[in-house]
C-alpha cells in the first residue's frame, strides 16, 4: 500500500498555484486524474486482494465517512481489472478535479442570469467562449477504449448490499440517441443502474437496464417502440470525470448531457463515430455496447438504493450485449449508495453550487430550492418562492406559492419530489432552505392546516419510493404557507397529554413537533390505517391544549427517530405517502379539499408492504474492521 502522508500541504500548494495557459489541467481520462490524485496525496493504493462481494463496498462507505483519499484496489477477486472508489468522496476534492474549468462554466451560467454583466465585468468571462466551444463533441475514428474486448463476467461484479441480486455498475454513463432525430443534440446520458449478472440473465449475453420514470432514455425507448425498432445503448464506465458528472446533471429537457460534459471538462469530448453504430466515448475505460429489443424485459434487482432501502425485483428492459470494449490499463470506478449521506451526497452538493443561481430562470417566482439529502433527495423538496399575486390583501394567503409548487412538480428532476414545502420570501428574507429546523419552525408558525395543504393523488412518483399505492404511483403534497405568525410553538409536552392504547413514548423533537411510538403497521397497501384514525380522534378530544403542537409524527422507534435531524428526516419522509399517511385531528373534506382543525399526523412507520431497510453483513463488517485496525492495510485511512 502506498500512502502520501504530507497530502494536505501538497494539496494546498496545488490548489493555490497560479498556472499559465500551458499548465491548465483538464482531465481527458481516468488515468490522468488518478495519476494527479496520487501525486497530490489524494489517492492510496491497496495491493492486498479484496472481494467485490460486499467487502469492497463497505470499505468505500467507510472511506467516504472518514473523508479519506480515493482508494485504488489493484487486486480484486474474480476480475483482472483494478477498481477505484471515493474519487468524488469530498466536496473539496470534487471542486479540485474541475478547478480549471469551473470558472469558465460559471461564467456561462452567469451570462444566462444577467447577460449585461458581461459588458460590466468582461474579465470575469475570459473563459466563457472556450466553454461554449467545448460543448460540441469532437468526432474521431477510433479511441483508446477500442483497444481490447472482454466479457461481462470478467468485469468487476460489485455487490454493495447482502440482498443485491447480482453484480452492478454503480457509476455508469448510459448513452442513447433519439431514433427520430439521431445525433449528439438529441442524445441522453444518464446514470441508470446496470445489473451485470443475476439469475434472470444469460451470462455475457444479457444485462438488466433499470431506468426510473421521467428519464431521457425513456423518451428514446418510447420512440424506438413506436417505430418497432431496437434501441441501441452504450454504457460507458470511467473516462473524463466530467462525463460522470454530466450523467447525473438534472438538465432541463432538450439539453443534451454531453454538451454539459464538454463545458465542464473544458475540451470537446472525443466520440468514436462509425456508420450505423452508436457513438462511443473514446477515452472511456470500458464500454458495453448493446441493444434493447421491443417487448424484452426481465426481472432486475433487488438493489440497495440511495433511499436506504432495497429496490425489489421488477421487470425492466433487457439489454442484449453485443461487445464489451476496454482500454489498456482500464480502471473500474465505483461507488455505493444507501441511506444518506453517501458519496452521491457530494454530487448533489456540487451540482447545487453550480446551479443555485439558475433556479429563478427555470422556475418563475422560485428563489431557492433544496432537495433534502437526509430524506433521500426526492421525498422532500424545500423551496422559497414569492407571494405577489394580491399584495394589497388584508390577509396574505398562498396563491403564487401554489403556482410555484406546481411548477416545481412539472419540471426537470424536481417533478419527482413527494413533499414540496414552500415558504414566502417576503415573510423572512433571511430564511434559507438548508436550515431545516428554522425552515420547519417558520412553516409551522404560519400554516393554516384547514387551507394550506394541497394534495395530488394517484400520480407518478419516484420508482425507488415504495410508500405509494403501487410501483411508480402514489401522491404528492404542496405545503405552502405565508403571512404573519398564527401560533407560537411549544417546546414541552403539556402535562395533561394522554394517548390511546398502542401509542407511547411521546417527546418533543423540535418546537411544535411531537414524535411518538405507534403499534406495528398491519393495513394493506392503498388503505388508511384505522389505528391512526383512533389517534386523531383521541387528539381531537384531548383535554390538553395542543394548539402550539401542530405536528405529530408516529414512528416504530421514537428514540431512534428523535435522536437527531438526520434520523427524523429519513424516517418521516421516506416512510410516508402524503395522501395515505397524513391524518389530522378534526379532519374534514370539503369540495375535494382536505384539511384539519387540530394537529396534523404523519404516519412514518414502516408499512407492511415496504421494502426492507439496508443493513450491513456483520461478518463483512468484522473483516473490514481488521483491515482498518493497526497492522491492517487500511489502518489510518478508515
Coordinates of C-alpha atoms in Angstrom, one line a residue:
X1 CA 0.0 0.0 0.0
X2 CA 1.2 3.5 -0.8
X3 CA 0.0 6.5 1.2
X4 CA 1.4 10.0 0.8
X5 CA 1.3 11.4 4.4
X6 CA 2.0 15.0 3.5
X7 CA -1.1 15.4 1.3
X8 CA -2.6 18.4 3.0
X9 CA 0.4 20.7 2.3
X10 CA 0.7 19.4 -1.3
X11 CA -3.0 19.8 -1.9
X12 CA -2.9 23.4 -0.7
X13 CA 0.1 24.1 -2.8
X14 CA -1.5 22.6 -5.8
X15 CA -4.8 24.4 -5.4
X16 CA -3.2 27.8 -4.7
X17 CA -0.7 27.7 -7.6
X18 CA -1.5 30.2 -10.4
X19 CA -0.9 28.4 -13.7
X20 CA -0.1 29.9 -17.0
X21 CA -2.1 28.9 -20.1
X22 CA 0.1 25.8 -20.8
X23 CA -0.3 24.4 -17.3
X24 CA -4.1 24.3 -17.1
X25 CA -5.2 20.8 -16.2
X26 CA -8.2 19.3 -17.9
X27 CA -8.5 15.6 -17.3
X28 CA -9.0 13.7 -20.6
X29 CA -9.4 10.3 -18.9
X30 CA -9.4 8.4 -15.6
X31 CA -5.7 7.6 -15.8
X32 CA -4.6 11.3 -15.9
X33 CA -6.9 12.0 -12.9
X34 CA -5.6 9.1 -10.8
X35 CA -2.0 10.0 -11.5
X36 CA -2.6 13.6 -10.4
X37 CA -4.6 12.4 -7.3
X38 CA -1.7 10.2 -6.3
X39 CA 0.9 13.0 -6.8
X40 CA -1.0 15.3 -4.5
X41 CA -1.6 12.7 -1.8
X42 CA -5.3 12.3 -2.6
X43 CA -5.1 8.6 -3.6
X44 CA -3.8 5.5 -1.8
X45 CA -3.2 2.1 -3.4
X46 CA -4.2 -1.2 -1.8
X47 CA -2.3 -4.2 -3.2
X48 CA -3.9 -6.8 -0.9
X49 CA -6.7 -8.8 -2.6
X50 CA -10.2 -7.5 -1.8
X51 CA -13.6 -9.1 -2.6
X52 CA -16.1 -7.2 -4.8
X53 CA -18.8 -9.1 -2.9
X54 CA -19.8 -6.8 0.0
X55 CA -16.2 -6.2 1.3
X56 CA -15.1 -3.5 -1.2
X57 CA -18.4 -1.7 -0.9
X58 CA -18.2 -1.5 2.9
X59 CA -14.6 -0.1 2.6
X60 CA -15.9 2.5 0.2
X61 CA -18.7 3.6 2.6
X62 CA -16.2 3.9 5.4
X63 CA -13.8 5.8 3.2
X64 CA -16.5 8.3 2.5
X65 CA -17.4 8.7 6.1
X66 CA -13.8 9.2 7.1
X67 CA -13.2 11.8 4.4
X68 CA -10.4 9.5 3.2
X69 CA -8.5 9.8 -0.1
X70 CA -9.5 7.9 -3.2
X71 CA -8.6 4.2 -2.9
X72 CA -7.2 2.2 -5.9
X73 CA -7.5 -1.6 -5.4
X74 CA -5.0 -3.3 -7.6
X75 CA -6.1 -6.9 -6.9
X76 CA -9.8 -7.6 -7.0
X77 CA -11.1 -11.1 -6.6
X78 CA -12.6 -12.6 -9.8
X79 CA -11.6 -9.9 -12.2
X80 CA -8.3 -8.8 -13.9
X81 CA -9.3 -5.1 -13.6
X82 CA -8.4 -2.8 -10.7
X83 CA -11.2 -0.8 -9.1
X84 CA -11.1 2.7 -7.6
X85 CA -13.5 4.4 -5.2
X86 CA -14.1 7.6 -3.3
X87 CA -12.8 9.7 -6.2
X88 CA -15.6 12.2 -5.5
X89 CA -15.6 11.4 -1.8
X90 CA -15.2 15.0 -0.6
X91 CA -16.6 18.3 -1.9
X92 CA -13.1 19.8 -1.7
X93 CA -11.7 17.1 -4.0
X94 CA -14.6 17.3 -6.4
X95 CA -14.1 21.1 -6.8
X96 CA -10.3 20.4 -7.2
X97 CA -10.9 17.9 -10.0
X98 CA -12.7 20.6 -12.0
X99 CA -10.7 23.5 -10.8
X100 CA -9.6 24.8 -14.2
X101 CA -12.9 24.6 -16.0
X102 CA -15.3 25.6 -13.3
X103 CA -14.7 29.4 -13.7
X104 CA -15.5 29.3 -17.4
X105 CA -18.6 27.2 -16.8
X106 CA -19.8 29.5 -14.0
X107 CA -19.2 32.4 -16.4
X108 CA -21.6 30.8 -18.9
X109 CA -24.2 30.3 -16.2
X110 CA -23.8 33.9 -15.1
X111 CA -24.4 35.1 -18.6
X112 CA -27.7 33.4 -18.6
X113 CA -28.6 35.1 -15.3
X114 CA -27.5 38.6 -16.3
X115 CA -26.1 38.9 -19.9
X116 CA -25.4 42.7 -19.3
X117 CA -22.9 41.7 -16.6
X118 CA -20.6 40.7 -19.5
X119 CA -20.3 44.2 -20.5
X120 CA -19.9 45.4 -16.9
X121 CA -17.2 42.9 -15.9
X122 CA -15.8 41.3 -19.0
X123 CA -12.7 40.0 -17.2
X124 CA -15.0 37.5 -15.3
X125 CA -15.9 35.8 -18.6
X126 CA -12.5 35.3 -20.1
X127 CA -13.1 31.5 -20.3
X128 CA -16.7 31.6 -21.4
X129 CA -16.1 31.4 -25.2
X130 CA -13.9 28.3 -24.7
X131 CA -16.5 26.7 -22.5
X132 CA -19.2 27.3 -25.2
X133 CA -16.9 25.9 -27.9
X134 CA -16.1 22.9 -25.7
X135 CA -19.8 21.8 -25.6
X136 CA -19.7 20.4 -29.1
X137 CA -18.3 16.8 -29.1
X138 CA -15.4 16.0 -31.4
X139 CA -15.9 13.1 -33.8
X140 CA -12.9 10.7 -34.1
X141 CA -12.4 7.4 -36.0
X142 CA -11.1 5.4 -33.0
X143 CA -10.0 5.8 -29.4
X144 CA -8.2 4.2 -26.5
X145 CA -11.3 2.4 -25.4
X146 CA -11.4 0.3 -28.6
X147 CA -8.0 -1.3 -27.8
X148 CA -9.4 -4.5 -26.3
X149 CA -12.5 -6.6 -25.8
X150 CA -13.6 -8.6 -22.9
X151 CA -16.8 -10.2 -21.5
X152 CA -19.4 -9.1 -18.9
X153 CA -18.4 -11.8 -16.4
X154 CA -14.8 -10.7 -16.4
X155 CA -15.8 -7.2 -15.3
X156 CA -15.8 -6.4 -11.6
X157 CA -19.0 -7.8 -10.0
X158 CA -19.8 -5.3 -7.3
X159 CA -22.4 -6.4 -4.7
X160 CA -23.0 -3.5 -2.4
X161 CA -25.5 -5.0 0.0
X162 CA -26.4 -8.6 1.1
X163 CA -29.7 -8.8 -0.8
X164 CA -28.4 -7.4 -4.1
X165 CA -29.5 -9.6 -6.9
X166 CA -26.1 -9.6 -8.8
X167 CA -23.2 -7.5 -9.8
X168 CA -23.9 -3.9 -10.6
X169 CA -22.4 -0.9 -12.4
X170 CA -22.8 1.9 -10.0
X171 CA -21.1 4.8 -11.9
X172 CA -22.4 4.1 -15.5
X173 CA -22.9 6.7 -18.2
X174 CA -25.7 5.2 -20.2
X175 CA -25.8 6.8 -23.7
X176 CA -28.7 6.7 -26.1
X177 CA -29.8 8.9 -29.1
X178 CA -33.3 9.7 -30.3
X179 CA -34.3 7.3 -33.0
X180 CA -36.4 10.0 -34.6
X181 CA -33.6 12.6 -34.5
X182 CA -30.2 10.8 -34.1
X183 CA -27.2 12.8 -33.2
X184 CA -25.5 14.4 -30.3
X185 CA -28.0 17.2 -29.9
X186 CA -30.9 14.8 -29.1
X187 CA -28.7 12.4 -27.1
X188 CA -29.1 11.4 -23.5
X189 CA -26.6 10.3 -20.9
X190 CA -27.9 9.1 -17.6
X191 CA -26.7 7.2 -14.5
X192 CA -29.2 4.4 -14.8
X193 CA -28.1 1.3 -12.9
X194 CA -27.0 -1.7 -14.9
X195 CA -27.2 -5.2 -13.5
X196 CA -24.4 -7.3 -15.0
X197 CA -25.2 -10.7 -13.5
X198 CA -28.1 -12.5 -11.8
X199 CA -30.4 -15.4 -12.2
X200 CA -32.5 -13.7 -14.8
X201 CA -29.7 -13.0 -17.3
X202 CA -27.8 -15.3 -19.7
X203 CA -24.2 -14.8 -18.7
X204 CA -22.2 -12.5 -21.0
X205 CA -25.2 -12.1 -23.3
X206 CA -27.7 -10.1 -21.3
X207 CA -27.7 -7.4 -18.7
X208 CA -30.5 -5.5 -16.9
X209 CA -31.2 -1.9 -17.6
X210 CA -33.1 -0.1 -14.8
X211 CA -34.2 3.4 -15.5
X212 CA -36.7 5.4 -13.4
X213 CA -39.6 7.4 -14.7
X214 CA -39.0 10.9 -16.2
X215 CA -35.7 10.0 -17.6
X216 CA -34.4 10.9 -21.1
X217 CA -33.7 7.3 -22.0
X218 CA -37.4 6.6 -21.6
X219 CA -38.3 9.1 -24.3
X220 CA -35.8 7.4 -26.7
X221 CA -37.2 4.0 -25.8
X222 CA -40.7 5.1 -26.5
X223 CA -39.7 6.4 -29.9
X224 CA -38.0 3.1 -30.7
X225 CA -41.1 1.1 -29.6
X226 CA -43.3 3.3 -31.7
X227 CA -41.0 2.7 -34.7
X228 CA -40.8 -1.1 -33.9
X229 CA -37.1 -0.9 -33.7
X230 CA -34.5 -2.0 -31.2
X231 CA -32.8 0.8 -29.2
X232 CA -29.1 0.9 -29.3
X233 CA -27.5 1.6 -25.9
X234 CA -23.8 2.2 -24.9
X235 CA -22.7 2.0 -21.3
X236 CA -19.5 3.9 -20.6
X237 CA -17.5 3.4 -17.4
X238 CA -14.7 5.7 -16.5
X239 CA -13.2 8.2 -18.9
X240 CA -13.2 12.0 -18.3
X241 CA -14.5 12.8 -14.8
X242 CA -16.7 15.5 -16.4
X243 CA -18.7 12.8 -18.1
X244 CA -19.5 11.1 -14.8
X245 CA -20.8 14.4 -13.5
X246 CA -22.8 15.0 -16.7
X247 CA -24.6 11.7 -16.3
X248 CA -26.2 12.9 -13.1
X249 CA -26.8 16.5 -14.0
X250 CA -30.5 17.4 -13.8
X251 CA -30.6 19.4 -17.0
X252 CA -33.8 20.8 -18.5
X253 CA -35.4 18.6 -21.1
X254 CA -33.9 19.2 -24.5
X255 CA -30.4 19.9 -23.4
X256 CA -28.0 17.0 -24.1
X257 CA -25.8 16.0 -21.2
X258 CA -22.8 15.5 -23.4
X259 CA -22.8 19.3 -24.1
X260 CA -22.6 20.0 -20.4
X261 CA -19.9 17.4 -20.1
X262 CA -17.8 19.2 -22.6
X263 CA -18.3 22.6 -20.9
X264 CA -17.4 21.1 -17.5
X265 CA -14.4 19.2 -19.0
X266 CA -13.0 22.3 -20.7
X267 CA -12.5 20.5 -24.0
X268 CA -14.5 18.9 -26.8
X269 CA -15.4 15.3 -25.8
X270 CA -14.0 12.9 -28.4
X271 CA -16.6 10.4 -29.5
X272 CA -15.8 7.5 -31.8
X273 CA -18.4 7.6 -34.7
X274 CA -18.9 4.8 -37.1
X275 CA -21.6 4.4 -39.7
X276 CA -24.7 2.7 -38.4
X277 CA -23.3 2.5 -34.8
X278 CA -23.9 4.5 -31.7
X279 CA -21.0 6.8 -30.8
X280 CA -18.6 5.6 -28.2
X281 CA -16.8 7.7 -25.6
X282 CA -13.2 7.5 -27.0
X283 CA -11.4 8.0 -23.6
X284 CA -13.7 5.7 -21.5
X285 CA -12.1 2.9 -19.6
X286 CA -14.9 0.5 -20.6
X287 CA -17.9 0.5 -23.0
X288 CA -20.7 -2.1 -23.0
X289 CA -22.4 -1.9 -26.4
X290 CA -25.9 -3.4 -26.7
X291 CA -29.5 -3.2 -27.8
X292 CA -32.9 -3.2 -26.2
X293 CA -35.4 -5.1 -28.3
X294 CA -39.1 -4.3 -28.3
X295 CA -41.0 -6.3 -25.6
X296 CA -38.0 -7.8 -24.0
X297 CA -38.0 -7.4 -20.2
X298 CA -36.6 -9.5 -17.3
X299 CA -36.6 -9.1 -13.5
X300 CA -34.0 -6.7 -12.3
X301 CA -33.0 -6.3 -8.7
X302 CA -33.1 -6.3 -5.7
X303 CA -30.6 -3.5 -5.2
X304 CA -29.8 -1.4 -2.2
X305 CA -30.6 2.1 -3.3
X306 CA -30.0 5.7 -2.2
X307 CA -33.2 6.0 -0.1
X308 CA -31.7 3.5 2.3
X309 CA -33.9 0.5 1.4
X310 CA -33.9 -2.2 -1.3
X311 CA -35.4 -1.7 -4.6
X312 CA -37.1 -5.1 -5.1
X313 CA -37.1 -7.2 -8.3
X314 CA -39.3 -5.8 -11.0
X315 CA -39.4 -6.3 -14.8
X316 CA -37.2 -3.8 -16.6
X317 CA -35.8 -3.6 -20.1
X318 CA -33.3 -6.3 -21.1
X319 CA -30.2 -5.2 -22.9
X320 CA -28.6 -7.7 -25.2
X321 CA -24.8 -7.3 -25.1
X322 CA -23.0 -7.0 -28.4
X323 CA -19.4 -6.1 -27.5
X324 CA -17.5 -5.1 -24.3
X325 CA -14.5 -2.8 -25.0
X326 CA -11.8 -1.6 -22.6
X327 CA -8.7 0.5 -22.9
X328 CA -5.2 -0.6 -21.9
X329 CA -4.7 -0.1 -18.2
X330 CA -8.5 0.2 -17.7
X331 CA -9.7 1.0 -14.1
X332 CA -13.3 0.4 -12.9
X333 CA -14.6 3.4 -10.9
X334 CA -17.4 2.6 -8.5
X335 CA -19.4 3.9 -5.6
X336 CA -22.1 2.5 -3.3
X337 CA -25.4 4.1 -2.4
X338 CA -27.5 3.6 0.7
X339 CA -29.1 5.7 3.4
X340 CA -27.7 9.2 3.0
X341 CA -25.2 10.7 3.4
X342 CA -23.1 8.8 0.9
X343 CA -20.7 9.8 -1.9
X344 CA -23.6 10.8 -4.1
X345 CA -24.3 13.5 -1.5
X346 CA -21.2 15.2 -2.7
X347 CA -22.5 15.0 -6.3
X348 CA -25.8 16.7 -5.2
X349 CA -24.0 19.5 -3.2
X350 CA -21.6 20.2 -6.1
X351 CA -24.5 20.4 -8.6
X352 CA -26.4 22.7 -6.2
X353 CA -23.4 25.0 -6.1
X354 CA -23.2 25.1 -9.8
X355 CA -26.9 25.7 -10.5
X356 CA -28.3 27.6 -7.4
X357 CA -28.4 30.9 -9.2
X358 CA -30.2 29.4 -12.2
X359 CA -33.2 28.4 -10.2
X360 CA -35.2 31.6 -10.8
X361 CA -34.6 31.3 -14.6
X362 CA -36.1 27.8 -14.7
X363 CA -38.9 28.2 -12.1
X364 CA -40.6 31.6 -12.3
X365 CA -41.1 33.0 -8.8
X366 CA -38.9 30.4 -7.1
X367 CA -35.9 31.9 -5.4
X368 CA -34.3 28.8 -3.8
X369 CA -34.8 25.0 -3.7
X370 CA -33.2 22.3 -1.6
X371 CA -33.8 18.6 -2.3
X372 CA -33.0 17.3 1.1
X373 CA -30.3 14.6 1.0
X374 CA -31.1 13.3 4.5
X375 CA -34.6 12.4 3.3
X376 CA -33.4 10.6 0.2
X377 CA -33.5 13.6 -2.1
X378 CA -36.7 13.1 -4.0
X379 CA -39.0 12.5 -1.0
X380 CA -38.6 16.1 0.3
X381 CA -38.1 19.4 -1.5
X382 CA -37.9 22.6 0.4
X383 CA -38.4 25.9 -1.6
X384 CA -38.7 29.6 -1.1
X385 CA -40.9 31.5 -3.5
X386 CA -42.6 34.8 -3.9
X387 CA -46.2 35.7 -2.9
X388 CA -47.1 38.8 -5.0
X389 CA -50.4 37.9 -6.5
X390 CA -52.6 40.0 -4.2
X391 CA -50.1 42.3 -2.3
X392 CA -53.0 44.6 -1.2
X393 CA -54.9 41.8 0.6
X394 CA -55.6 42.3 4.3
X395 CA -54.6 38.7 5.0
X396 CA -52.0 37.2 2.6
X397 CA -52.5 33.6 1.8
X398 CA -50.7 31.2 -0.5
X399 CA -51.6 31.8 -4.2
X400 CA -48.4 32.5 -6.2
X401 CA -46.7 29.9 -3.9
X402 CA -49.1 27.2 -5.1
X403 CA -48.2 28.1 -8.7
X404 CA -44.6 27.9 -7.8
X405 CA -45.2 24.5 -6.2
X406 CA -47.0 23.2 -9.3
X407 CA -44.1 24.5 -11.5
X408 CA -41.6 22.5 -9.4
X409 CA -43.8 19.4 -9.8
X410 CA -43.9 19.9 -13.5
X411 CA -40.3 20.4 -14.5
X412 CA -37.0 18.5 -14.6
X413 CA -36.0 16.3 -11.7
X414 CA -38.0 18.3 -9.1
X415 CA -41.1 16.7 -10.6
X416 CA -40.2 13.5 -8.7
X417 CA -40.5 15.3 -5.4
X418 CA -43.1 13.9 -3.0
X419 CA -43.3 16.6 -0.3
X420 CA -42.9 20.1 -1.6
X421 CA -42.8 22.5 1.3
X422 CA -42.6 26.2 0.2
X423 CA -42.4 29.4 2.2
X424 CA -42.7 33.0 1.1
X425 CA -39.5 35.1 0.8
X426 CA -41.4 38.2 1.8
X427 CA -42.1 36.8 5.3
X428 CA -38.5 36.4 6.2
X429 CA -35.9 37.5 3.6
X430 CA -33.2 35.8 5.7
X431 CA -34.8 32.4 5.6
X432 CA -32.9 29.6 3.8
X433 CA -33.9 26.1 2.9
X434 CA -30.7 24.5 4.2
X435 CA -31.5 25.3 7.8
X436 CA -34.3 22.8 8.2
X437 CA -35.0 23.5 11.9
X438 CA -35.5 27.2 11.2
X439 CA -37.5 26.4 8.0
X440 CA -39.9 24.0 9.7
X441 CA -40.4 26.4 12.6
X442 CA -41.2 29.1 10.1
X443 CA -43.8 26.9 8.3
X444 CA -45.4 25.5 11.4
X445 CA -45.9 29.1 12.8
X446 CA -47.7 30.3 9.7
X447 CA -49.6 27.3 8.2
X448 CA -53.4 27.3 8.3
X449 CA -53.9 23.5 8.3
X450 CA -57.5 23.9 7.2
X451 CA -56.3 25.6 4.0
X452 CA -52.6 25.2 3.1
X453 CA -52.2 21.5 2.3
X454 CA -52.7 20.7 -1.3
X455 CA -52.6 17.0 -2.4
X456 CA -52.0 15.5 -5.8
X457 CA -53.2 11.9 -5.6
X458 CA -52.7 8.8 -7.8
X459 CA -49.9 10.4 -9.7
X460 CA -46.4 9.3 -10.7
X461 CA -43.7 9.1 -8.0
X462 CA -40.1 8.1 -7.9
X463 CA -39.6 4.4 -8.9
X464 CA -37.4 3.8 -5.9
X465 CA -40.1 5.0 -3.4
X466 CA -42.2 2.1 -2.0
X467 CA -44.6 4.3 0.1
X468 CA -47.1 4.7 -2.7
X469 CA -50.1 2.7 -3.8
X470 CA -48.0 0.8 -6.4
X471 CA -44.7 0.9 -8.3
X472 CA -44.3 4.4 -9.7
X473 CA -47.6 5.6 -8.3
X474 CA -48.5 7.5 -5.2
X475 CA -49.2 11.0 -4.1
X476 CA -47.6 14.4 -3.7
X477 CA -48.2 17.3 -1.3
X478 CA -47.7 21.0 -1.8
X479 CA -47.5 22.6 1.7
X480 CA -47.4 26.3 1.2
X481 CA -47.6 29.0 3.9
X482 CA -47.3 32.7 4.1
X483 CA -48.3 35.7 6.1
X484 CA -47.9 36.6 9.8
X485 CA -47.4 34.0 12.6
X486 CA -50.6 32.2 13.5
X487 CA -49.3 30.4 16.6
X488 CA -46.4 30.2 19.0
X489 CA -44.7 26.7 19.1
X490 CA -44.4 24.8 22.4
X491 CA -41.1 23.0 23.3
X492 CA -42.5 21.0 26.2
X493 CA -45.3 18.4 26.4
X494 CA -48.5 19.6 28.0
X495 CA -49.0 18.0 31.4
X496 CA -52.4 16.6 30.6
X497 CA -51.4 14.8 27.3
X498 CA -52.8 11.3 27.0
X499 CA -52.5 8.7 24.2
X500 CA -54.7 5.8 23.2
X501 CA -53.7 2.2 23.7
X502 CA -50.8 1.2 21.5
X503 CA -49.1 4.6 21.4
X504 CA -46.3 5.6 23.8
X505 CA -43.1 7.5 24.4
X506 CA -44.1 10.9 23.2
X507 CA -41.4 13.5 23.2
X508 CA -40.8 17.0 21.8
X509 CA -38.4 16.7 18.9
X510 CA -38.4 20.4 17.8
X511 CA -40.7 23.4 18.7
X512 CA -44.2 22.3 17.8
X513 CA -43.2 18.8 16.8
X514 CA -44.1 15.7 18.8
X515 CA -42.6 12.2 17.9
X516 CA -44.3 9.2 19.4
X517 CA -44.2 5.4 19.1
X518 CA -47.1 3.6 17.5
X519 CA -48.3 0.0 17.1
X520 CA -46.9 -2.1 14.2
X521 CA -48.5 -1.3 10.9
X522 CA -50.8 -4.0 9.5
X523 CA -53.0 -2.3 6.9
X524 CA -52.9 -3.2 3.2
X525 CA -51.3 -1.0 0.5
X526 CA -53.6 1.8 -0.7
X527 CA -55.6 1.8 2.6
X528 CA -55.7 4.0 5.6
X529 CA -54.9 2.6 9.0
X530 CA -57.9 2.7 11.4
X531 CA -55.4 2.9 14.3
X532 CA -54.4 6.3 13.0
X533 CA -58.0 7.5 13.0
X534 CA -58.2 6.4 16.6
X535 CA -55.2 8.6 17.4
X536 CA -56.6 11.5 15.5
X537 CA -59.9 11.3 17.3
X538 CA -58.2 11.0 20.7
X539 CA -56.1 14.1 20.0
X540 CA -59.2 16.0 18.8
X541 CA -60.9 15.2 22.1
X542 CA -57.8 15.8 24.2
X543 CA -58.2 18.0 27.3
X544 CA -54.7 19.2 27.0
X545 CA -54.1 22.3 24.8
X546 CA -52.4 21.2 21.5
X547 CA -52.7 24.5 19.6
X548 CA -49.0 25.0 19.9
X549 CA -48.1 21.5 18.8
X550 CA -49.3 21.4 15.2
X551 CA -47.3 18.3 14.0
X552 CA -47.3 14.7 15.4
X553 CA -45.0 12.1 13.8
X554 CA -45.7 8.4 14.5
X555 CA -42.8 6.1 14.2
X556 CA -41.8 2.5 15.1
X557 CA -39.0 3.6 17.2
X558 CA -39.4 7.1 18.8
X559 CA -36.0 7.1 20.4
X560 CA -34.3 6.5 17.0
X561 CA -36.5 8.9 15.1
X562 CA -36.0 11.7 17.6
X563 CA -32.2 11.1 18.1
X564 CA -31.2 13.8 15.5
X565 CA -32.3 15.6 12.4
X566 CA -30.9 13.0 10.0
X567 CA -33.0 10.3 11.6
X568 CA -36.1 12.5 11.8
X569 CA -35.9 13.5 8.1
X570 CA -35.1 10.0 6.9
X571 CA -37.9 8.2 8.9
X572 CA -40.6 10.9 8.4
X573 CA -40.3 11.4 4.6
X574 CA -39.1 8.0 3.3
X575 CA -41.7 6.0 5.1
X576 CA -44.9 8.0 4.3
X577 CA -47.1 8.7 1.4
X578 CA -48.8 12.1 1.8
X579 CA -52.4 11.1 0.8
X580 CA -52.3 7.7 2.5
X581 CA -50.3 8.5 5.6
X582 CA -51.3 12.0 6.7
X583 CA -54.2 12.3 9.2
X584 CA -55.4 15.1 11.4
X585 CA -57.4 15.9 14.5
X586 CA -60.7 17.3 13.4
X587 CA -60.0 16.3 9.7
X588 CA -62.6 17.2 7.1
X589 CA -63.0 17.1 3.3
X590 CA -64.9 20.0 1.6
X591 CA -65.3 20.0 -2.1
X592 CA -62.4 17.6 -2.5
X593 CA -60.1 19.7 -0.3
X594 CA -58.7 18.1 2.8
X595 CA -57.8 20.0 6.0
X596 CA -57.8 19.6 9.7
X597 CA -58.6 21.8 12.7
X598 CA -56.1 20.2 15.1
X599 CA -52.6 18.8 14.8
X600 CA -51.5 17.1 11.6
X601 CA -50.3 13.5 12.0
X602 CA -47.8 11.8 9.7
X603 CA -47.7 8.1 9.9
X604 CA -43.9 7.4 9.5
X605 CA -43.9 3.7 10.5
X606 CA -42.5 1.1 8.2
X607 CA -45.5 -0.3 6.4
X608 CA -46.3 -4.0 5.9
X609 CA -45.6 -3.6 2.2
X610 CA -42.4 -1.5 2.3
X611 CA -39.1 -2.8 1.1
X612 CA -36.6 -3.7 3.9
X613 CA -34.0 -1.2 5.1
X614 CA -30.4 -1.8 4.3
X615 CA -28.1 -3.5 6.8
X616 CA -24.5 -4.5 6.5
X617 CA -23.4 -8.1 6.9
X618 CA -21.8 -8.5 10.4
X619 CA -19.1 -10.9 9.1
X620 CA -18.0 -8.4 6.4
X621 CA -18.0 -5.6 9.0
X622 CA -15.7 -7.7 11.2
X623 CA -13.4 -8.4 8.2
X624 CA -13.2 -4.7 7.3
X625 CA -12.6 -3.9 11.0
X626 CA -9.4 -6.0 10.8
X627 CA -8.3 -4.2 7.6
X628 CA -8.7 -0.8 9.4
X629 CA -7.0 -1.9 12.6
X630 CA -3.4 -1.5 13.4
X631 CA -1.4 -3.7 11.1
X632 CA -4.1 -3.8 8.5
X633 CA -3.7 -2.4 5.0
X634 CA -6.3 0.3 5.6
X635 CA -5.1 1.4 9.0
X636 CA -5.0 5.2 9.3
X637 CA -7.3 5.6 6.3
X638 CA -10.6 4.3 7.5

